[in-house]
Coordinates of C-alpha atoms in Angstrom, one line a residue:
Chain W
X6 CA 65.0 -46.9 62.6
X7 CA 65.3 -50.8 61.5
X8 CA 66.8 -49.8 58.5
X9 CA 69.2 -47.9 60.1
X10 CA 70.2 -50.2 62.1
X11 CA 70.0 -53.6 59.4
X12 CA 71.9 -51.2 56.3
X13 CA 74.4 -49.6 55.6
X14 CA 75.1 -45.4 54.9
X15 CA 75.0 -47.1 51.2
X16 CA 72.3 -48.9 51.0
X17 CA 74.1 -52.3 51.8
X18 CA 72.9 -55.5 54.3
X19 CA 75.2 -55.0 57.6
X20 CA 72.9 -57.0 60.1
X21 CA 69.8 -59.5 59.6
X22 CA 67.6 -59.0 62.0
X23 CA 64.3 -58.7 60.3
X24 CA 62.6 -58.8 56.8
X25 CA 59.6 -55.7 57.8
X26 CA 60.9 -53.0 55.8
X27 CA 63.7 -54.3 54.0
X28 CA 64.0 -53.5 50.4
X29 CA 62.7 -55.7 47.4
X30 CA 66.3 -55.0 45.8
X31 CA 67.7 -56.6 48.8
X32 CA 65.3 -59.3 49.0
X33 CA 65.9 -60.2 45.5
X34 CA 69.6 -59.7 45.6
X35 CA 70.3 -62.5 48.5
X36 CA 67.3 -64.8 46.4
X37 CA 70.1 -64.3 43.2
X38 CA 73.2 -64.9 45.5
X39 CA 71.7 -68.3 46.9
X40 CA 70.7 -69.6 43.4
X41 CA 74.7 -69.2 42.6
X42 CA 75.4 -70.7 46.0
X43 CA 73.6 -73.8 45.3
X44 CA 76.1 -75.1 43.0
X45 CA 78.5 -75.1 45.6
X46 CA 76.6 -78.5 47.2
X47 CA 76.8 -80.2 44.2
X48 CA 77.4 -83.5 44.0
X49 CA 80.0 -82.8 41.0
X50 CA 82.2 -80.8 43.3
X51 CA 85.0 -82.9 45.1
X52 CA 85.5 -80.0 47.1
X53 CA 81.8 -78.6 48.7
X54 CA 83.3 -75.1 49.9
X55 CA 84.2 -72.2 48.8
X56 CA 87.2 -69.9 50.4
X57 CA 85.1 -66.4 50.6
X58 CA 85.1 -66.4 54.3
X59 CA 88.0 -68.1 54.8
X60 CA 89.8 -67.0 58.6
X61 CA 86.4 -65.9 59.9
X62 CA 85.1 -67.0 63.4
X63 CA 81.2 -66.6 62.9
X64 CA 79.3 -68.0 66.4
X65 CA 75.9 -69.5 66.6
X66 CA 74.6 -68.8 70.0
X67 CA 71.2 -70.4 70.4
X68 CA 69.3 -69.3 73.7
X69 CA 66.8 -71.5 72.8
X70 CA 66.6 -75.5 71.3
X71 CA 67.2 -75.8 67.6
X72 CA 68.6 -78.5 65.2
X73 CA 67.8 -77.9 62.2
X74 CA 68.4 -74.0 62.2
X75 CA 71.4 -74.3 63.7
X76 CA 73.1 -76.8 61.6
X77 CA 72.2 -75.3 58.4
X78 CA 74.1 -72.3 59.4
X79 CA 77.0 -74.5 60.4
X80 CA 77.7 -76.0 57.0
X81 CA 76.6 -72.9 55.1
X82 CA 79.4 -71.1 57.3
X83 CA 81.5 -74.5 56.6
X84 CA 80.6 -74.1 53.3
X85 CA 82.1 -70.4 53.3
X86 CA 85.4 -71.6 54.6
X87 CA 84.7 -70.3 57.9
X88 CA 85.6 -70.9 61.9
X89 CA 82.4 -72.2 63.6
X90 CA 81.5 -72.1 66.9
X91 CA 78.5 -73.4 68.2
X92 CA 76.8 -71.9 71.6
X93 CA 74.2 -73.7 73.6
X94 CA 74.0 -71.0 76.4
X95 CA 70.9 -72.8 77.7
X96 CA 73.5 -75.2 80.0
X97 CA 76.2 -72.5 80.0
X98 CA 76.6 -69.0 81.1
X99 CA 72.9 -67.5 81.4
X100 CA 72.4 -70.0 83.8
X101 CA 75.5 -68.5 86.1
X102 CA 73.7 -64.9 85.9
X103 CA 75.4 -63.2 83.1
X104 CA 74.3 -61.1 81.0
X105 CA 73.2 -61.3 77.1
X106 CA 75.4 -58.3 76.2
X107 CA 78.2 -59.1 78.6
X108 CA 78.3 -63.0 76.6
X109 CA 78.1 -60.9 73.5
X110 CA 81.1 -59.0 75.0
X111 CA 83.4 -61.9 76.0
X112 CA 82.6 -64.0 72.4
X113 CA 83.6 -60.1 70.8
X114 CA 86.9 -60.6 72.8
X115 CA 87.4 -63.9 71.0
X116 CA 87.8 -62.4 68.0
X117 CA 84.3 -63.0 66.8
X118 CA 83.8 -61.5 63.2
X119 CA 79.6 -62.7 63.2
X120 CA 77.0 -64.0 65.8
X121 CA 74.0 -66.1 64.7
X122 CA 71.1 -65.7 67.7
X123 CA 68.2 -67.3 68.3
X124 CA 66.4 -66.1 71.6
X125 CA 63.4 -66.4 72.8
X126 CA 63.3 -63.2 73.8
X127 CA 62.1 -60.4 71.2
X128 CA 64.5 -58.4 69.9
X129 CA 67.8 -60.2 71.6
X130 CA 69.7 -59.6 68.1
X131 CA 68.6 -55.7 67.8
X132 CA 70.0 -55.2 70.9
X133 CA 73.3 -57.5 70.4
X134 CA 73.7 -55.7 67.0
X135 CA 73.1 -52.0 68.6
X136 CA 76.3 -53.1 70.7
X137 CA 79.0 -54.2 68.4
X138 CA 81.8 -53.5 67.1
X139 CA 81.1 -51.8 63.6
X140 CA 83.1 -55.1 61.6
X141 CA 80.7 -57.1 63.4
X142 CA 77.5 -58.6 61.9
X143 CA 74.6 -60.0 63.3
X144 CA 72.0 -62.8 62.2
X145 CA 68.7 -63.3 63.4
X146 CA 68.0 -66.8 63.8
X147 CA 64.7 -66.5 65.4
X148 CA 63.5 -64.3 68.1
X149 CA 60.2 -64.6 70.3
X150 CA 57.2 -64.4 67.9
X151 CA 58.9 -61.7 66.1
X152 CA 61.0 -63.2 63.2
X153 CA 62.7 -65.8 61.7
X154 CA 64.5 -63.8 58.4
X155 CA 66.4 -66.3 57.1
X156 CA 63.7 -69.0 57.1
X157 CA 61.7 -66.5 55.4
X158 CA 63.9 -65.8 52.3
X159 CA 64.3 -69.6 52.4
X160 CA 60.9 -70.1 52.1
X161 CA 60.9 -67.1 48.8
X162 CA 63.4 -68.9 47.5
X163 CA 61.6 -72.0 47.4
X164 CA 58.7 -70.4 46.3
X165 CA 60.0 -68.7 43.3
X166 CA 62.2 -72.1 42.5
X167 CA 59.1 -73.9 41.9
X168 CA 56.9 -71.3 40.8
X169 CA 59.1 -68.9 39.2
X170 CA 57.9 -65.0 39.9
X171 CA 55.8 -63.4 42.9
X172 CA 53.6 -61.2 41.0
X173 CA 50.7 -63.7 39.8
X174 CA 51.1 -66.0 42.9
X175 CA 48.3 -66.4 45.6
X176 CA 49.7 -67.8 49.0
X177 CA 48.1 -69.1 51.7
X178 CA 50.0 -69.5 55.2
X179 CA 47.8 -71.8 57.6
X180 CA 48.1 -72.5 61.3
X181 CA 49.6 -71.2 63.9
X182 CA 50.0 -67.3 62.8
X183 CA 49.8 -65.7 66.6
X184 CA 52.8 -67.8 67.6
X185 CA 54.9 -67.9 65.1
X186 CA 57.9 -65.6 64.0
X187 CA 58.1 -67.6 60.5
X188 CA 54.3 -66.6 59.7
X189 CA 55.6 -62.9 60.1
X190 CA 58.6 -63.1 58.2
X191 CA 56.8 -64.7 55.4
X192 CA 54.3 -62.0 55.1
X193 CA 56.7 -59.1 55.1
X194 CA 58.9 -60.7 52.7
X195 CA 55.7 -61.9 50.1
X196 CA 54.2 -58.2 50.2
X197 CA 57.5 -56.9 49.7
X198 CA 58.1 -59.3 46.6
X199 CA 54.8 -58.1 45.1
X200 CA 53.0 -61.2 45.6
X201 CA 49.7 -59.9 45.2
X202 CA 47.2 -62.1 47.7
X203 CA 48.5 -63.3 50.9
X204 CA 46.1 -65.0 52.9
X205 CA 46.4 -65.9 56.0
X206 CA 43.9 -69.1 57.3
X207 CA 43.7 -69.9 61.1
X208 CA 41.3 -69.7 63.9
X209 CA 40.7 -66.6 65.7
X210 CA 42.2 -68.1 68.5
X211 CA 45.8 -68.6 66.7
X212 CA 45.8 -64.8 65.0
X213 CA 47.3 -61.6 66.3
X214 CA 44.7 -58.8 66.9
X215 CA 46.4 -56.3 64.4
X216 CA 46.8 -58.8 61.6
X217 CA 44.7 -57.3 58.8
X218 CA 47.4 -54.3 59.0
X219 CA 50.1 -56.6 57.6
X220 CA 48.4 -56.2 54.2
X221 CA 46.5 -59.8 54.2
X222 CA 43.4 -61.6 53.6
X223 CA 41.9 -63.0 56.8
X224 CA 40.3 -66.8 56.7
X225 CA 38.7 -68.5 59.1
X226 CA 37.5 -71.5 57.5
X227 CA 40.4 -73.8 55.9
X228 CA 38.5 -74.8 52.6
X229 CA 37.9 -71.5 51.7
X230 CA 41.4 -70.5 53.1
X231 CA 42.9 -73.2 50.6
X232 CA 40.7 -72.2 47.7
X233 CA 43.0 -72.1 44.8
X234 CA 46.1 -71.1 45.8
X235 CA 49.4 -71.8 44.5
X236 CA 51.3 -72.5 47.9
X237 CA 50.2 -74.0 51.1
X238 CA 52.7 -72.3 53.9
X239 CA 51.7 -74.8 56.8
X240 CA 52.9 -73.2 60.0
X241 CA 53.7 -75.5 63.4
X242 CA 51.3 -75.7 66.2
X243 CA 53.3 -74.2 69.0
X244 CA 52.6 -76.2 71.8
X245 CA 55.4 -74.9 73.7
X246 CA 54.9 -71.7 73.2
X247 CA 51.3 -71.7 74.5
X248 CA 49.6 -70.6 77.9
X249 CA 46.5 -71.7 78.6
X250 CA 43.6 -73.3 76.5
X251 CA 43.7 -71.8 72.8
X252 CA 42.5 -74.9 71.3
X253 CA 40.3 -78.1 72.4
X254 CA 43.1 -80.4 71.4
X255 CA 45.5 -81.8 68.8
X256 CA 42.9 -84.0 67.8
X257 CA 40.3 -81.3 66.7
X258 CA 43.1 -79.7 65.4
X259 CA 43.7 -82.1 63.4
X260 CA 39.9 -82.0 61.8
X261 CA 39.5 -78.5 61.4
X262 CA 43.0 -77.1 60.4
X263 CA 45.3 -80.0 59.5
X264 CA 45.8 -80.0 56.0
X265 CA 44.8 -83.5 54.4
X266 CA 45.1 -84.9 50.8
X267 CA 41.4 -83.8 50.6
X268 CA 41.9 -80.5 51.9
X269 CA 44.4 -80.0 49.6
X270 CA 42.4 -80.9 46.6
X271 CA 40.6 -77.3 47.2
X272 CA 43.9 -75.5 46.0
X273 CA 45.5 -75.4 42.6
X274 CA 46.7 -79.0 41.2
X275 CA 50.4 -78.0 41.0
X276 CA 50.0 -75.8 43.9
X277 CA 53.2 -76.7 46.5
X278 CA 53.6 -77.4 49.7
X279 CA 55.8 -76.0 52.7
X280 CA 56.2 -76.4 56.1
X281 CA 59.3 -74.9 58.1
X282 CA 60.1 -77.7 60.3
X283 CA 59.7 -79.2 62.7
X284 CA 56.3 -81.0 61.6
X285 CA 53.9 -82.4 64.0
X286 CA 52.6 -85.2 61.8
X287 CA 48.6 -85.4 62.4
X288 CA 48.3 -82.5 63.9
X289 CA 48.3 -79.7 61.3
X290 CA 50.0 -82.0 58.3
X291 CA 48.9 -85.5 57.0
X292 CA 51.6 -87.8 56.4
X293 CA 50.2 -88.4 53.5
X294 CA 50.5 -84.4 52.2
X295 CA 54.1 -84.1 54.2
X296 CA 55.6 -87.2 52.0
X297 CA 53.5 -86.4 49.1
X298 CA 54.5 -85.0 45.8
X299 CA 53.2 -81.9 46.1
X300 CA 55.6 -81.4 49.6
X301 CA 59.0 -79.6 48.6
X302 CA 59.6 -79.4 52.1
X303 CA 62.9 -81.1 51.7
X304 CA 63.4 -78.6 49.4
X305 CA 62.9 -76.4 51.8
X306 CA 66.1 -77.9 53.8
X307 CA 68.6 -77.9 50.8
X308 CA 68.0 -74.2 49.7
X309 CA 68.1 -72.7 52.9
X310 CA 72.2 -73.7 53.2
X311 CA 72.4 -72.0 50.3
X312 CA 70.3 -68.8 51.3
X313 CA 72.2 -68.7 54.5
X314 CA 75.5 -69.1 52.5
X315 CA 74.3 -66.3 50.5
X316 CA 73.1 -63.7 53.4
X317 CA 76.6 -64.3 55.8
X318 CA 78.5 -63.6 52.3
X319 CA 76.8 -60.2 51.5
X320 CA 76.7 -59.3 55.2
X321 CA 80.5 -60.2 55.6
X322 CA 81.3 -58.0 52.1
X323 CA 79.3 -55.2 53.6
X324 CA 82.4 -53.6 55.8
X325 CA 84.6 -53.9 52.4
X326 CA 85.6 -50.1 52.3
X327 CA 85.7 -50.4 48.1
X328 CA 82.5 -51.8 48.3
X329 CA 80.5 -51.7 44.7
X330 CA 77.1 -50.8 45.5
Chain Y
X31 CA 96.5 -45.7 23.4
X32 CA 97.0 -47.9 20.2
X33 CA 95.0 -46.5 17.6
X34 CA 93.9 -49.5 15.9
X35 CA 93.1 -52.9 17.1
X36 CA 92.6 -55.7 15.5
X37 CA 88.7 -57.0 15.6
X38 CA 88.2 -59.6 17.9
X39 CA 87.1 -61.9 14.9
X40 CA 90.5 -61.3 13.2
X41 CA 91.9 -62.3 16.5
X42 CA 89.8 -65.0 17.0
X43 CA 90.9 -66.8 13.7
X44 CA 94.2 -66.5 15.0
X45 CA 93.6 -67.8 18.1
X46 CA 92.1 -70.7 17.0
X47 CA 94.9 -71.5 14.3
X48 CA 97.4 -72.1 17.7
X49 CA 94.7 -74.1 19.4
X50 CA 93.3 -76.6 16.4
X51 CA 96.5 -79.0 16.6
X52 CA 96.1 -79.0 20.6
X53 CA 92.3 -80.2 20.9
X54 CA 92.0 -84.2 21.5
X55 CA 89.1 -85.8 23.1
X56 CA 89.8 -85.7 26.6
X57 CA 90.2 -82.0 26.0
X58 CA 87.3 -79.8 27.7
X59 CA 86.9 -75.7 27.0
X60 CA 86.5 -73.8 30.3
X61 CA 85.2 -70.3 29.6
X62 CA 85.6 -67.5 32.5
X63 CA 82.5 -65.3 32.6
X64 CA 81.4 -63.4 30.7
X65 CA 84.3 -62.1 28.0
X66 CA 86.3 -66.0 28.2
X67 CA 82.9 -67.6 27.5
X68 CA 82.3 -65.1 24.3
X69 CA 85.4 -66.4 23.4
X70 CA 84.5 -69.9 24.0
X71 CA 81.9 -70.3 22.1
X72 CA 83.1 -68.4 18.9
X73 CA 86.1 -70.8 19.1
X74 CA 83.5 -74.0 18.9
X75 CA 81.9 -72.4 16.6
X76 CA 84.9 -71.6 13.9
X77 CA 86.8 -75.3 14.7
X78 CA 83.6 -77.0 14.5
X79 CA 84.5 -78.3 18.5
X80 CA 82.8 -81.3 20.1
X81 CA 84.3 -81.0 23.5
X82 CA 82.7 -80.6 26.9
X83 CA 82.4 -77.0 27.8
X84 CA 82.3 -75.2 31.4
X85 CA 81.4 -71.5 32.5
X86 CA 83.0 -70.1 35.7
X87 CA 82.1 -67.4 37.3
X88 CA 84.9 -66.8 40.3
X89 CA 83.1 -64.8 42.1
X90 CA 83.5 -67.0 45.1
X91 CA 87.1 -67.1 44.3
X92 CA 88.4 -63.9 44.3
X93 CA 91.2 -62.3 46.1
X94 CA 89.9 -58.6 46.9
X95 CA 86.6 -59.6 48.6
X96 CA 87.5 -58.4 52.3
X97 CA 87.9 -55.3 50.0
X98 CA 85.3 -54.6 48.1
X99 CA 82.8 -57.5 49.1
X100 CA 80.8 -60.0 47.3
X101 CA 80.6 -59.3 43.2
X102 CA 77.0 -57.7 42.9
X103 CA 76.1 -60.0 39.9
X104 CA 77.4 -63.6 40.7
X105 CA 76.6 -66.2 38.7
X106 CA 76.2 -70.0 39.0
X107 CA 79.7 -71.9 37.4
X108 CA 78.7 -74.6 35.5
X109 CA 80.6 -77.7 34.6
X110 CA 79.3 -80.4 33.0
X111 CA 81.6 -82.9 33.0
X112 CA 84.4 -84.6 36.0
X113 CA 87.5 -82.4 35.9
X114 CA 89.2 -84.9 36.9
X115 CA 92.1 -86.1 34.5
X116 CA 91.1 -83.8 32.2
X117 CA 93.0 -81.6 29.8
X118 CA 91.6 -78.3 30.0
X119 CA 91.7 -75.5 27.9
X120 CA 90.6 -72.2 30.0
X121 CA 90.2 -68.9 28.2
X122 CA 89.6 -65.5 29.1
X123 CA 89.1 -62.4 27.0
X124 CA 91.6 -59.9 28.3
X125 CA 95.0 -61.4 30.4
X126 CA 96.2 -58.9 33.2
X127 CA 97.4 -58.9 36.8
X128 CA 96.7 -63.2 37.0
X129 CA 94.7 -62.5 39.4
X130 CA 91.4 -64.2 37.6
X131 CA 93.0 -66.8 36.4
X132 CA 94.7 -68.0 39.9
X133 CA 90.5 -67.8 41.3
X134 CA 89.7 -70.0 38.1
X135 CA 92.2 -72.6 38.6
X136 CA 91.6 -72.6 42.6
X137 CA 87.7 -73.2 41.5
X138 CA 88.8 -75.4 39.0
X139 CA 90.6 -78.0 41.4
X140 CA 87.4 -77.5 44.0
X141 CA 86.3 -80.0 41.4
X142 CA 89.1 -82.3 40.6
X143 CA 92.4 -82.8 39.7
X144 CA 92.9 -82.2 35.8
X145 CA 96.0 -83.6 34.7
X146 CA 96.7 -80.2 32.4
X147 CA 95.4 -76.4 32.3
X148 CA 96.6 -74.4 29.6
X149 CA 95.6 -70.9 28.7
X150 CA 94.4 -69.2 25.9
X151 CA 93.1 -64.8 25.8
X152 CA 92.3 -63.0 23.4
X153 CA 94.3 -60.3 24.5
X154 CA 97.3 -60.0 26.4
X155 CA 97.4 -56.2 28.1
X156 CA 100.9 -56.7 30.4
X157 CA 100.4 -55.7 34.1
X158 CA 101.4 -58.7 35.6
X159 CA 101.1 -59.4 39.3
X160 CA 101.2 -63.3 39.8
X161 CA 103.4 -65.8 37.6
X162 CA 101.1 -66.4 35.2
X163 CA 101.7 -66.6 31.6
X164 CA 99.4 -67.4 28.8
X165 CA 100.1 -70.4 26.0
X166 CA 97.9 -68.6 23.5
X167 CA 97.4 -65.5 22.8
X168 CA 95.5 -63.9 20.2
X169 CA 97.8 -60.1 20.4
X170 CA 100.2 -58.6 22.4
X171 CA 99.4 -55.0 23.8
X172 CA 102.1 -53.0 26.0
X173 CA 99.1 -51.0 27.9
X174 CA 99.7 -48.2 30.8
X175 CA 98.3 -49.0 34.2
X176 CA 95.9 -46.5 33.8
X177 CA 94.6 -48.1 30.3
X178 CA 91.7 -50.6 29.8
X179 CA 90.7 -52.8 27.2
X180 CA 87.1 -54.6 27.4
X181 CA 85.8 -57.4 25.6
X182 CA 81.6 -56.1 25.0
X183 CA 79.1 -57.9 23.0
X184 CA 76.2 -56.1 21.7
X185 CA 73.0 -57.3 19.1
X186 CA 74.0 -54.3 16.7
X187 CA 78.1 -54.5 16.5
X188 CA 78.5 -58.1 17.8
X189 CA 81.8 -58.8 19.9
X190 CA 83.9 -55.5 20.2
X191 CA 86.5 -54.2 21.8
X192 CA 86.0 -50.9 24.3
X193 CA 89.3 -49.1 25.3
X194 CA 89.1 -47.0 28.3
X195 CA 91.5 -44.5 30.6
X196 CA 90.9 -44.8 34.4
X197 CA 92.7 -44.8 37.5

């Protein structure tokens, strides 16, 4: 059912809209795109774009906050030669009643040829994708607690930049899992990529009940979480996101689950580490760690243009009717 | 379809005869990917080159992707050296509608302005469909639209040539 909706008759990417059940040839084919992408930043270049999506209006319509997200798909669709036009529907038509199909509609009207949504809504994208026009594609750019894709292949690209294949990796993703849609897409995409132990390290508190049945190993105590791996994935404490009393404070927080220089002494000595943005400094990161050498999280920043360059490029070459498979 | 071609060696030595007097040190080889850089590299290696040399792959440059979409095995370019005020030498394998060779030099000027881009194929097939034309050319062939000729490399026979029929 998500694949029918995410690919193609043939096999090839029409929307984003999650990485659960996508297949590793996929996966590994927008990982090789983006590594060709990245010499399109290149200092070198006078010129940082390319022409392949030259006369294309792709929209970001953001339903909820976002700088980082959004801009990175703004100069990877700058990058691309395309038309941007950037939607903060939080101060604009919502607010007057209408609704998420009938925006979808009037931006459709506009000539739109792509629409990059982040709602907070789940599955706001599968339904704006179930409702285009067939030469339309849709992105995903964060939805709910459900999934953030393209921070997800960011975060394998990063992973096998620094650490070359999936196969003999172990990767631990800490924090927040229950709240957060990057934690998900990061699992589906790691199994996927044959990465062969996932953990997953967080109090009960922050898990989702059905979590063992994403194919993971369940921690509950940070040092053994840590233990050796070869990638910290540190996940944001969701303070926005929360109801009620899940945790003490950020404080004891801090103690139990924020990853220190110490902490981080339990896992491999070259073992890297990630964190999707944005961080809250002493609460689950260290400054020290989040600055450190071991960080790549700037890394993280750079290759994710480049990922999103490559996922808009084979989405937009998917309606090509001489398509090569 | 002519019976016998030349090797691509035998062409190669006469390619490289034309371009010998030509090379000077701001010169620079820019190979397209993958048959131009074959031919790069054999042309270093027979004139004994110490130039700067680029790949491009123009993937990102070409004209029919609304048609058939993104090339399924893109590669990184990679230029070593600033294009600008350069003389550059680009060379492709197999010479055909332009259509490669407008993408290279749009790629190529993404990077700089050189002050010269000459080109030299192995093979020039006819078939033109831009105003290109090459400045050295390693043999002539009068081919049918329907005709192919294919620069391959393999460990056992080396560089080759590979003729096909197709629509």
């Amino acid at each position: 059912m998500k694949d029918s909706l995410q690919l193609t008759e043939d096999g090839r990417l029409r929307h984003l809209l999650t990485l659960e059940g996508l297949p590793a040839r996929i996966l590994t084919q927008i990982l090789d795109t983006a590594a060709s992408f990245i010499t399109v930043s290149a200092q070198e270049r006078d010129v940082k774009k390319v022409p392949l999506l030259r006369g294309k209006a792709i929209f970001n319509i953001f339903f909820e906050n976002s700088t980082r997200t959004r801009t990175t798909f703004e100069i990877a669709a700058k990058r691309l030669s395309a038309d941007v036009v950037n939607l903060n529907i939080n101060a604009s038509s919502q607010s007057k009643g209408e609704t998420l199909l009938d925006t979808v509609a009037n931006l459709s009207a506009m000539q739109a040829d792509m629409f990059i949504v982040r709602h907070a809504a789940a599955g706001a994208s599968h339904l704006i994708a179930r409702h285009v026009a067939p030469h339309i594609h849709v992105i995903n750019a964060g939805d709910g607690r459900c999934a953030h894709p393209t921070q997800g292949l960011l975060d394998m690209f990063t992973l096998r930049h620094y650490k070359g294949a999936f196969h003999n990796l172990r990767v631990a993703v800490v924090g927040d899992v229950l709240h957060s849609r990057v934690a998900r897409s990061q699992i589906h995409a790691l199994t996927t990529l044959g990465c062969p132990e996932v953990r997953v390290v967080a109090p009960k508190t922050l898990l989702p009940r059905d979590v063992e049945n994403l194919g993971v190993h369940v921690f509950h105590k940070m040092n053994e979480g840590i233990k050796d791996v070869d990638a910290v994935l540190m996940l944001r404490l969701q303070n926005e996101r929360m109801r009620g009393s899940r945790l003490p404070s950020a404080g004891e927080y801090y103690k139990h689950w924020g990853l220190t220089p110490d902490k981080l002494k339990l896992a491999k000595p070259d073992a890297i580490v990630m964190h999707p943005g944005p961080m809250n400094r002493g609460v689950e990161i260290d400054s020290a760690v989040a600055d450190g050498v071991q960080s790549v999280i700037l890394s993280q920043v750079t290759f994710g243009i480049a990922v999103r360059m490559a996922v808009m490029s084979l989405l937009a070459g998917a309606g090509a009717t001489g398509a090569q498979a | 379809m002519p019976a016998n071609l030349p090797t691509p060696d035998q062409l190669i030595d006469a390619l490289a005869a034309q371009i010998a007097p030509q090379i000077t040190p701001d010169c620079a080889l820019v190979g397209i990917h993958t048959g131009g850089v074959w031919l790069m590299e054999a042309l270093v290696q027979r004139l004994k080159l110490d130039i700067p040399q680029a790949v491009l792959s123009i993937a990102f440059y070409r004209d029919d992707f609304s048609r058939i979409g993104l090339h399924p095995e893109t590669k990184p370019s990679h230029i070593p050296f600033d294009v600008e005020g350069r003389r550059i030498l680009l060379l492709d394998d197999v010479l055909y509608t332009g259509r490669t060779i407008r993408a290279a030099m749009n790629l190529l000027f993404d990077y700089g302005r050189p002050a010269s881009i000459r080109l030299g194929v192995l093979v020039d097939r006819g078939g033109r469909e831009l105003p290109v034309c090459a400045d050295y050319v390693g043999l002539n062939l009068d081919l049918d639209p329907d005709e192919h000729v294919s620069l391959e490399k393999s460990e056992t026979e080396g560089l080759h040539f590979v003729m096909k029929r197709k629509p």
